[in-house]
Tab-separated table of C-alpha atoms in Angstrom:
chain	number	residue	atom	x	y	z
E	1	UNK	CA	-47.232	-16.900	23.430
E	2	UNK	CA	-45.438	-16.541	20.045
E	3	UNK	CA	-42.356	-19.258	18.953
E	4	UNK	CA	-39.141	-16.972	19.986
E	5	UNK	CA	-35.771	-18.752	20.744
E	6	UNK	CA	-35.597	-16.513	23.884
E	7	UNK	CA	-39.166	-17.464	24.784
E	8	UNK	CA	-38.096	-20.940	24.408
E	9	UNK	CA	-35.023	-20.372	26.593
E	10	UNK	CA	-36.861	-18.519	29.381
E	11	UNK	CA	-40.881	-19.217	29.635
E	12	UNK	CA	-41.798	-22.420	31.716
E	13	UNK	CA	-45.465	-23.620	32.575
E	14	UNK	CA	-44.407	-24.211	36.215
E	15	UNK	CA	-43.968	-21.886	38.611
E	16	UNK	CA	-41.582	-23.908	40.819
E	17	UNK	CA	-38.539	-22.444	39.984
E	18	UNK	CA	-39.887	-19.377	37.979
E	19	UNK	CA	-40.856	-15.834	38.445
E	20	UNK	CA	-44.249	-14.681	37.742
E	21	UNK	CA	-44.659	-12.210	34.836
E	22	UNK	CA	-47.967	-10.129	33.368
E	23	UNK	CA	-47.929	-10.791	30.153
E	24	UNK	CA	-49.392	-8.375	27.565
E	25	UNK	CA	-50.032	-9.587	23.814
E	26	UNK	CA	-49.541	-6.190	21.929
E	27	UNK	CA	-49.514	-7.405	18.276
E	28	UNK	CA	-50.246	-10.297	16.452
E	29	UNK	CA	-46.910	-11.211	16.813
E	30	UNK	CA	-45.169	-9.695	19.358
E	31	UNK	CA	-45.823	-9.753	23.506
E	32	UNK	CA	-44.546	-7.632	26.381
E	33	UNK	CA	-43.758	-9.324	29.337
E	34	UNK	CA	-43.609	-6.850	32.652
E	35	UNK	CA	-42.168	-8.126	36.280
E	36	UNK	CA	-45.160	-8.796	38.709
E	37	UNK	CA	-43.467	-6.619	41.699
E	38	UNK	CA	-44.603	-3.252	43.132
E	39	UNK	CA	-42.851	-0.618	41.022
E	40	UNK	CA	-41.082	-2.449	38.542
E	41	UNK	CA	-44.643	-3.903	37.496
E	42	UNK	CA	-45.577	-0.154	37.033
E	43	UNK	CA	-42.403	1.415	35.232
E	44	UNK	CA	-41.484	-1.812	32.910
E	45	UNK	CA	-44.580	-0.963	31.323
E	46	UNK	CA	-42.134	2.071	29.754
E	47	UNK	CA	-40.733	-0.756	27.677
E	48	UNK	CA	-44.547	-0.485	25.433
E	49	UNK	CA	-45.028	2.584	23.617
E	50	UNK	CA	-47.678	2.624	21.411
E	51	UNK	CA	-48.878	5.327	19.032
E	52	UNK	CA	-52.239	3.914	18.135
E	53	UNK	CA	-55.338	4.580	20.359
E	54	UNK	CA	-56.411	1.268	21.143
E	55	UNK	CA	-52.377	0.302	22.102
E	56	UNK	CA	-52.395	3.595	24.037
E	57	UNK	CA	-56.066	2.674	25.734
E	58	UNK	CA	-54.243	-0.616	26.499
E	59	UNK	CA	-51.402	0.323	28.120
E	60	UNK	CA	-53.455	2.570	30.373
E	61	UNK	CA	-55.888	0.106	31.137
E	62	UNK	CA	-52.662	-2.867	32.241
E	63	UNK	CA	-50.712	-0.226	33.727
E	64	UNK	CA	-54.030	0.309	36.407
E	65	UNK	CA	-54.799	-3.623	36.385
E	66	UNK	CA	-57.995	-2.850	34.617
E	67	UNK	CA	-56.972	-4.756	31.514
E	68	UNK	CA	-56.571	-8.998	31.846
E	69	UNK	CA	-53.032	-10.080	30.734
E	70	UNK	CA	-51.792	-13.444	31.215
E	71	UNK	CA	-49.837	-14.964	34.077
E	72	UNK	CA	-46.720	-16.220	33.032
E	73	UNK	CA	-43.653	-17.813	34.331
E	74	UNK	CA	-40.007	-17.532	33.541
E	75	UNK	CA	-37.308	-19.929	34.839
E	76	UNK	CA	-35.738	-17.611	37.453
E	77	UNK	CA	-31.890	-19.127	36.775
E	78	UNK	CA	-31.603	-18.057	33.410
E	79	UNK	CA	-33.632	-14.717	34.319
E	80	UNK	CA	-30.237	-14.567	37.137
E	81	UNK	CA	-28.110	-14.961	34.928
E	82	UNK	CA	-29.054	-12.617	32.426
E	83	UNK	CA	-29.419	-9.765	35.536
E	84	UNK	CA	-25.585	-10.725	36.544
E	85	UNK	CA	-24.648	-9.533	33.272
E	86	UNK	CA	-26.498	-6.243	33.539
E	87	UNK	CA	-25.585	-5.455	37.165
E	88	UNK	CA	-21.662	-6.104	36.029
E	89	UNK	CA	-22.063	-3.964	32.783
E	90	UNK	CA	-24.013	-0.896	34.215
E	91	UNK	CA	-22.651	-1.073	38.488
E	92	UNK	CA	-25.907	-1.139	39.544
E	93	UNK	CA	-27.710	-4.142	41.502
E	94	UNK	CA	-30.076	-5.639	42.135
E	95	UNK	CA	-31.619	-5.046	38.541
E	96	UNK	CA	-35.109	-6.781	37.328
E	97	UNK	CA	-36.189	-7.374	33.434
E	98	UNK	CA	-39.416	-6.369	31.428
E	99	UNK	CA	-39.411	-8.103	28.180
E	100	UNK	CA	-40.843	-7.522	24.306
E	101	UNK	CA	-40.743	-10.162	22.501
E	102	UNK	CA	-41.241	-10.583	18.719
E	103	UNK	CA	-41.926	-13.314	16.508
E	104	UNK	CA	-39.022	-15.003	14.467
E	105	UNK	CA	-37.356	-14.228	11.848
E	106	UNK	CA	-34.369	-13.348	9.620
E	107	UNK	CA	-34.048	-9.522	11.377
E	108	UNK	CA	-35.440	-11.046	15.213
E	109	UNK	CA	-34.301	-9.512	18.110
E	110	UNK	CA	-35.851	-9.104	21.722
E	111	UNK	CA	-35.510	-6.019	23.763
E	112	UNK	CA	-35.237	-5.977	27.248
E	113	UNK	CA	-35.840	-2.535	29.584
E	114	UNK	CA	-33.523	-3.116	32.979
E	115	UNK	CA	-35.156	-1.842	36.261
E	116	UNK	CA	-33.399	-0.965	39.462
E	117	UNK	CA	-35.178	-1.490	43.175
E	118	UNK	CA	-37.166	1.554	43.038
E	119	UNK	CA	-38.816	0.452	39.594
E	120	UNK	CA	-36.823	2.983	37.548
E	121	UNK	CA	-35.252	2.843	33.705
E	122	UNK	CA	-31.822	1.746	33.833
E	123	UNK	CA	-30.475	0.744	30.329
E	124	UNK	CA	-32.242	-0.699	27.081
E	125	UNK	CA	-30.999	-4.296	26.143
E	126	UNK	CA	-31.326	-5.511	22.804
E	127	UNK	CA	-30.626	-9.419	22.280
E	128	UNK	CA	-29.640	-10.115	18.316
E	129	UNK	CA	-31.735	-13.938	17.686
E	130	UNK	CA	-30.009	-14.336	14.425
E	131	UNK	CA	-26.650	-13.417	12.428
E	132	UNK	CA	-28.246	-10.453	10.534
E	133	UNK	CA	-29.896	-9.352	14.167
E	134	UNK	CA	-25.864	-9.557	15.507
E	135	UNK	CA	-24.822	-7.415	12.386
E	136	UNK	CA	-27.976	-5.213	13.092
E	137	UNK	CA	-26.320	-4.399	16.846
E	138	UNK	CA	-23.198	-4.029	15.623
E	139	UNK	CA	-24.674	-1.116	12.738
E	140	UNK	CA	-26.696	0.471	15.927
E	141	UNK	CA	-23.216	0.649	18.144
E	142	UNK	CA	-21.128	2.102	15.384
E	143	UNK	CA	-24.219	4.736	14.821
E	144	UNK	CA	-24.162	5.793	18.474
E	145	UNK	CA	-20.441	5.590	18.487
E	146	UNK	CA	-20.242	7.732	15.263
E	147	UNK	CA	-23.158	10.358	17.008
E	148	UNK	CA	-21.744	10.625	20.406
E	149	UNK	CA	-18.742	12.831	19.215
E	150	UNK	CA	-21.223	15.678	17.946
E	151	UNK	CA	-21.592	18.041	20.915
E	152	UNK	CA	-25.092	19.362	19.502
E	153	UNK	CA	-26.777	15.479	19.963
E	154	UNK	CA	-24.996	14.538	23.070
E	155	UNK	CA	-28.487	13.901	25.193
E	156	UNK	CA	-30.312	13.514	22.517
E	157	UNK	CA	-29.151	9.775	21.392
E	158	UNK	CA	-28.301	6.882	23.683
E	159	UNK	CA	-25.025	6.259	24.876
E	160	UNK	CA	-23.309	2.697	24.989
E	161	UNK	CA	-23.022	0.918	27.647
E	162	UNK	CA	-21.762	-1.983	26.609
E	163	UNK	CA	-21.649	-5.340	24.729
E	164	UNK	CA	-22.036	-8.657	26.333
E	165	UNK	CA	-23.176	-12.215	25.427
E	166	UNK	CA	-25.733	-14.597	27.286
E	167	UNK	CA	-25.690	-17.917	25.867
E	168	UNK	CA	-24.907	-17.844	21.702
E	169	UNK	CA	-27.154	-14.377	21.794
E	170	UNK	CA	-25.193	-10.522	21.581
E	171	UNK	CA	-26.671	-8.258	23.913
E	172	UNK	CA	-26.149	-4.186	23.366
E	173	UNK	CA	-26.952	-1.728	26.576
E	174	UNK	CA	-27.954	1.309	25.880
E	175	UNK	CA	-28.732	4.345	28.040
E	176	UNK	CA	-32.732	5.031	28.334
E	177	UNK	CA	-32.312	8.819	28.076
E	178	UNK	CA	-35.587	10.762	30.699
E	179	UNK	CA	-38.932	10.199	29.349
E	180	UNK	CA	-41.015	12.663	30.030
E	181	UNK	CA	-44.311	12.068	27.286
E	182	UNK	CA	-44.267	10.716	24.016
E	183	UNK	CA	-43.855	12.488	20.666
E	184	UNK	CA	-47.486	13.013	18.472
E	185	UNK	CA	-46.588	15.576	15.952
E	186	UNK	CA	-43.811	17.189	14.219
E	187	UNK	CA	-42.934	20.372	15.441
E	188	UNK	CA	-39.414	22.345	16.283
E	189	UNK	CA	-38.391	19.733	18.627
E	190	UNK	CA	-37.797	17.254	15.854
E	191	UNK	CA	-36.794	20.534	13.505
E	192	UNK	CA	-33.845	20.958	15.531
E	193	UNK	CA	-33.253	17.281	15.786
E	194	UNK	CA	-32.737	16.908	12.338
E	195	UNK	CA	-31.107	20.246	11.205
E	196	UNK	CA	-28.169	19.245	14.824
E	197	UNK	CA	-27.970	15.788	12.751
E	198	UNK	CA	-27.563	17.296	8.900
E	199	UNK	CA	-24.940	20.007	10.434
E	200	UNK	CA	-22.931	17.066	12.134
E	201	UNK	CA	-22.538	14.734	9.518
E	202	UNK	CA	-22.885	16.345	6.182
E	203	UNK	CA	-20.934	15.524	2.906
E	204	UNK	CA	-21.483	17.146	0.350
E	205	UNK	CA	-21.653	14.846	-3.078
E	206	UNK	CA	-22.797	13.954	-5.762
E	207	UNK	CA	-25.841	11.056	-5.620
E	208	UNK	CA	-24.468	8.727	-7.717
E	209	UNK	CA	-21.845	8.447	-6.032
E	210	UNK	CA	-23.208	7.935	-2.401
E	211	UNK	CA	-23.460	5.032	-0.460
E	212	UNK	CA	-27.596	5.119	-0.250
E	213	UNK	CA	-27.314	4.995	-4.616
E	214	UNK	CA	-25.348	2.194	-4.590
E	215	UNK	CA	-27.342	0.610	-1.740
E	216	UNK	CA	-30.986	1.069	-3.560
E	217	UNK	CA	-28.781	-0.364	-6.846
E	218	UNK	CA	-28.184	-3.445	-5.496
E	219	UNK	CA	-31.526	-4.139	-3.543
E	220	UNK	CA	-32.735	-3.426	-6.857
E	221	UNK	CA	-31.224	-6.381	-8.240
E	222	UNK	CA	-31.806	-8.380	-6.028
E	223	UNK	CA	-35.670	-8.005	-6.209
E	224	UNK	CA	-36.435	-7.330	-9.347
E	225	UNK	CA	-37.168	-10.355	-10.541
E	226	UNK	CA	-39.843	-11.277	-7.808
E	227	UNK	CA	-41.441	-8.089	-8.777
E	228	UNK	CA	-44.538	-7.803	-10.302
E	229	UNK	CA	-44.327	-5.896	-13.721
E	230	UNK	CA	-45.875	-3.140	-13.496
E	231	UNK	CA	-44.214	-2.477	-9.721
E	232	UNK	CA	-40.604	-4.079	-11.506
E	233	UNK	CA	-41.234	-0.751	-14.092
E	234	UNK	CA	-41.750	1.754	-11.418
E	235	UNK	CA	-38.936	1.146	-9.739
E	236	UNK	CA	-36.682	0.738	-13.028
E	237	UNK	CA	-38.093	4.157	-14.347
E	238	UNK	CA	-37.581	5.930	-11.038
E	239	UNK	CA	-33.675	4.876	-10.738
E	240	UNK	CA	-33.221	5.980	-14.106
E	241	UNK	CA	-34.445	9.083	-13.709
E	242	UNK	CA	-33.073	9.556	-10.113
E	243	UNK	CA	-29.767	9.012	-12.049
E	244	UNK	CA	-30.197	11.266	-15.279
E	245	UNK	CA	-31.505	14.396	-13.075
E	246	UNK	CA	-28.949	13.932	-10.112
E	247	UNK	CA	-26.105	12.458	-11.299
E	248	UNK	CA	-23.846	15.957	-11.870
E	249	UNK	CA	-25.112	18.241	-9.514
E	250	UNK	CA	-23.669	17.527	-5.384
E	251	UNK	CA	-26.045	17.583	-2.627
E	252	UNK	CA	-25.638	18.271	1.050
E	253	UNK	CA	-25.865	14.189	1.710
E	254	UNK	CA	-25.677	13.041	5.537
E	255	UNK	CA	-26.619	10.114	8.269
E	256	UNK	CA	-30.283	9.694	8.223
E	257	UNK	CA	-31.765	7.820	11.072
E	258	UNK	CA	-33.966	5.736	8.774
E	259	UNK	CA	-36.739	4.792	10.874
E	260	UNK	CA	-37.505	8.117	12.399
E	261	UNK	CA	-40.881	7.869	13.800
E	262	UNK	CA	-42.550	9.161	16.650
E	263	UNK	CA	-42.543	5.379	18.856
E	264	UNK	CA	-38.740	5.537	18.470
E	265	UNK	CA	-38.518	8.950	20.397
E	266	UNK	CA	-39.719	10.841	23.447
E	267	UNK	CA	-39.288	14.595	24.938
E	268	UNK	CA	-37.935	14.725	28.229
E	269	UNK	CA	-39.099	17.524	30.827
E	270	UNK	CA	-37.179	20.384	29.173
E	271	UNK	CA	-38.968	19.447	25.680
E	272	UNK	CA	-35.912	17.904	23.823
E	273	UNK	CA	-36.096	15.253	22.082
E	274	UNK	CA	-34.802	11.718	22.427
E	275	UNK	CA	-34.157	9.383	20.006
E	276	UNK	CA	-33.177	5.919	19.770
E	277	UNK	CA	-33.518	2.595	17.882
E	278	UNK	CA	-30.382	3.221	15.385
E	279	UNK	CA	-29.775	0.242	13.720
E	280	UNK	CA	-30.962	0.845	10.279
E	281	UNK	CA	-29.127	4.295	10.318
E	282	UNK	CA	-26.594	4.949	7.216
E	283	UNK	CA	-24.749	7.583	6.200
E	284	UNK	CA	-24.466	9.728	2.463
E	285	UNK	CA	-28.349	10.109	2.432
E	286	UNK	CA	-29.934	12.704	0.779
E	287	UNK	CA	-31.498	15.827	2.067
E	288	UNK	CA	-34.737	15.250	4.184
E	289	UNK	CA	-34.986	11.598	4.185
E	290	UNK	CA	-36.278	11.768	8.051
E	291	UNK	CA	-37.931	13.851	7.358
E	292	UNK	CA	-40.410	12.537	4.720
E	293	UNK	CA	-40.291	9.202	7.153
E	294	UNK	CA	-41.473	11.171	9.861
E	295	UNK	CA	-44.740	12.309	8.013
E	296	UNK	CA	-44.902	9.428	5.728
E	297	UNK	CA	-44.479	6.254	7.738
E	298	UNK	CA	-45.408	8.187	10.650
E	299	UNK	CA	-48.722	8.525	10.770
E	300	UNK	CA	-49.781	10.755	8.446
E	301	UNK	CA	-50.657	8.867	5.184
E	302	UNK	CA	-50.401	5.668	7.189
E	303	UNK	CA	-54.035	3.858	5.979
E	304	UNK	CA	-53.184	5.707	2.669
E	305	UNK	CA	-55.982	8.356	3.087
E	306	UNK	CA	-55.738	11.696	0.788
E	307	UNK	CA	-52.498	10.986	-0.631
E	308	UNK	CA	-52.589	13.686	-2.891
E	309	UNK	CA	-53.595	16.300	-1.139
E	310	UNK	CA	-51.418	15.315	1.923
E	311	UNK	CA	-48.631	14.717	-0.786
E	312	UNK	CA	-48.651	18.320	-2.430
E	313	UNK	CA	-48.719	19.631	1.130
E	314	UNK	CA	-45.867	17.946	2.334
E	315	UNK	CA	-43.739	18.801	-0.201
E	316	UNK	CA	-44.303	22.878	0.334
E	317	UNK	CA	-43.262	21.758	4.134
E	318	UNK	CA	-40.576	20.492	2.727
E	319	UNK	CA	-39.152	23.628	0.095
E	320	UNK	CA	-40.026	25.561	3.615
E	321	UNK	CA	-37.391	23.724	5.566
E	322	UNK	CA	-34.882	24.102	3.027
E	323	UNK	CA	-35.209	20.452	1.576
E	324	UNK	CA	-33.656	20.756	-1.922
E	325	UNK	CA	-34.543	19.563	-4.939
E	326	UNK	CA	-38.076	18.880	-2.522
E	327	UNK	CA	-39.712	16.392	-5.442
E	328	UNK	CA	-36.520	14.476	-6.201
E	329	UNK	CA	-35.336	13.996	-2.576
E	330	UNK	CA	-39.105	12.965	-2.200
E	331	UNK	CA	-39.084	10.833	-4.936
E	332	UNK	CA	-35.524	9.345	-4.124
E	333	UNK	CA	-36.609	8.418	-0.052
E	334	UNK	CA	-39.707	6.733	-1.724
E	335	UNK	CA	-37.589	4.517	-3.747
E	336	UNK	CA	-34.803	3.600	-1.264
E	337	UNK	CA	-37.798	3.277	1.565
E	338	UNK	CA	-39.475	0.876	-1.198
E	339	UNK	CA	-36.668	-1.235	-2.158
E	340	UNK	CA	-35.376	-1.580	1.367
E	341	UNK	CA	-39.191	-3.374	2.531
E	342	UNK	CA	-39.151	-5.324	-0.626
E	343	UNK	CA	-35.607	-6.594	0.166
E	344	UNK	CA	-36.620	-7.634	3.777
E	345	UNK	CA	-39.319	-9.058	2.863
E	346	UNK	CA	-37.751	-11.319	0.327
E	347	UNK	CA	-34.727	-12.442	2.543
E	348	UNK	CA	-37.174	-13.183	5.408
E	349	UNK	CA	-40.093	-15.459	4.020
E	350	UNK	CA	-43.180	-15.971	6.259
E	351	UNK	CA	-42.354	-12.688	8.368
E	352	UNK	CA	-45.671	-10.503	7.992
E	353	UNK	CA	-45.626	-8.012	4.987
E	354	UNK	CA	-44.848	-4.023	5.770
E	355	UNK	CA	-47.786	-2.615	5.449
E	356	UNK	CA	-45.748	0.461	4.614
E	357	UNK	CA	-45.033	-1.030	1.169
E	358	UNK	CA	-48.184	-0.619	-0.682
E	359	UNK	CA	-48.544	2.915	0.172
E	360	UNK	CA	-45.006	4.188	-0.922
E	361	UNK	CA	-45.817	2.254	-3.975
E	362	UNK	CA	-49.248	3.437	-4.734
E	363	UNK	CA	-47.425	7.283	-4.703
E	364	UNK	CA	-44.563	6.189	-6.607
E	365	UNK	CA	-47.036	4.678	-8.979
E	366	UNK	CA	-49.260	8.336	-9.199
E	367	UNK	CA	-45.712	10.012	-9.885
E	368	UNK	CA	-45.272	7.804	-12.706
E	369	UNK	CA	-47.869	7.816	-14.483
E	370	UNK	CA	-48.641	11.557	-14.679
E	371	UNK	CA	-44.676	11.598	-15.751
E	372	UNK	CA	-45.205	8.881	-18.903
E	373	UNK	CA	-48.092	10.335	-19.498
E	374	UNK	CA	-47.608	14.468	-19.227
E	375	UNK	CA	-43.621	14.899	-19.468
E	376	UNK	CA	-42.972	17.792	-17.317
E	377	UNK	CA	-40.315	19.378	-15.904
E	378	UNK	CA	-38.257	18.084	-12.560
E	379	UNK	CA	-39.895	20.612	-9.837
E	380	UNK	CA	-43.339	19.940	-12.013
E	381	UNK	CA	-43.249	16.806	-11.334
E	382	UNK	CA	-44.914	15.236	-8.302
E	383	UNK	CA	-46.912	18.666	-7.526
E	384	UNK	CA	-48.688	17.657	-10.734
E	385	UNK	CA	-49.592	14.081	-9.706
E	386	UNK	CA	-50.124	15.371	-6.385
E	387	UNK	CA	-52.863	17.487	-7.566
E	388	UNK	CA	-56.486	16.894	-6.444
């Protein structure tokens, strides 16, 4: 089992005085623990979704008992207390806890799914382990707060259900929403999605004077100087020219998600589309910035396989959904997306590297160096280095 202050406060080797758990190693460094009663043994198994076939194998294969966890125990007073909370916050008792776990770290949190009698999905509980994870449920509550006003996403985002404490760690509940199946492709679902988002928050502005330009200016210097060179002049060159070519003209700027992926979503039975997980979300970013997560970090170019060709045709996808200027709102996500890994990575040494990073970085570095090399025009730009 990974080193986790919450592990340390709940897991026992005994099981005098404990509950027995499965428990489910999902990562390298992260575990899901699922209540080893009838049907909350079956549905807390809704608190793994993975994308991946092997995870998605996996899950199957537990969910059936045809896959070998590990027994564990967890000291059943502090597992009480924790429920007491719950049951006060959301009215409804008796509640039971499946766990996921992560390993430490500077942005640690563990997230707890809360299961009534019958097994079913009654809130999502994050626990913050550190003072940027407290800061990182107080962004996601101010998010949902901000969202829950817009009539077009009101059961499409969580709703809060409260804030409470257990021991020095924050807790936020969250509503789970009704999962139906999981999201494996972009299509109008998330379309709509984003267009009911744009059309709900949207300020129109100029970039340099958003909050996401000032944001990527100061991660920038904060990096910068563990940066190799070559990366250090990719990034310099790409502000610079982010600034000269949209620094006059406004754009239709508005909250982005940030981390818009297809594990932090399902449909439910009518096909909409749920989405949670919003602590990273910010507002004045510019046009299609989910959108190029979606495809990017979702999946798509995520071993870093044809990234031309995958490139070029993601950016007519783009033009097609009205995304405009395509390239520079491309090349703009790619630099914030960049400089936001680089600057977690740097405040939390040891944590494992985003494997995210490198890719981002190889296509900023194709952009580049067709640019230096071939100055073209701003639309020319990264259909050029895009080409096969």
């Amino acid at each position: 089992m990974i080193a986790s202050p919450m592990v340390e406060r709940l897991l026992t080797p005994q099981s005098s005085g404990a509950r027995r758990y499965f428990g489910l190693r999902v990562r390298a460094c992260a575990w899901v623990l699922i209540p080893s009663d009838g049907a909350r043994a079956r549905d807390g198994f809704a608190i793994y979704n993975p994308q991946s076939v092997g995870g998605i194998l996996k899950k199957a294969l537990a969910h059936r008992g045809m896959w070998g966890g590990r027994q564990v125990y967890l000291l059943d007073r502090e597992l009480r207390e924790i429920e007491a909370i719950l049951e006060e916050r959301t009215g409804i008792a008796p509640l039971r806890c499946a766990f996921y776990f992560r390993s430490p770290g500077l942005y640690s949190k563990t997230i707890a799914l809360a299961l009534d009698v019958h097994g079913r999905a009654v809130a999502y509980v994050k626990f913050g382990m550190t003072a940027e994870g407290e800061m990182a449920l107080a962004r996601e509550m101010e998010a949902l707060d901000r969202l829950a006003v817009a009539p077009a996403l009101a059961n499409c985002v969580p709703r809060v259900i409260g804030r409470a404490r257990w021991l020095e760690y924050p807790m936020l509940l969250v509503s789970v929403g009704a999962p139906w199946r999981r999201c494996d492709g972009f299509g109008p679902a998330q379309e709509a999605f984003l267009r009911d988002l744009r059309e709900a928050t949207v300020d129109r502005r100029t970039f340099c004077d958003s909050i996401m330009w000032k944001t990527m200016r100061a991660r920038f210097a904060f990096v910068r100087t563990a940066l190799e060179a070559d990366v250090y002049e990719r990034y310099a060159w790409s502000l610079d020219e982010l600034e000269r070519r949209l620094a006059t003209e406004p754009l239709m700027m508005s909250f982005a998600h940030r981390d818009f992926v297809p594990w932090n979503m399902h449909y439910d039975r009518t096909g909409a589309l749920f989405v949670y997980d919003w602590e990273l979300a910010q507002e004045e970013c510019t046009p299609g910035w989910d959108f190029f997560h979606y495809h990017l970090a979702g999946g798509a170019l995520r071993v870093g396989r044809n990234v031309r060709g995958a490139i070029k045709s993601l950016l007519s996808e783009a033009q097609r959904a009205g995304i405009a200027p395509a390239s520079d709102c491309l090349l703009a996500y790619l630099t914030d997306v960049g400089l936001f890994l680089r600057d977690r990575q740097q405040r939390s040494p040891g944590t494992v590297n985003n494997t995210y990073v490198p890719l981002v970085e190889e296509i900023m570095d194709k952009v580049y160096r067709t640019e230096v090399r071939y100055p073209v025009s701003c639309g020319a730009q990264l259909a050029k280095a895009c080409q096969p």
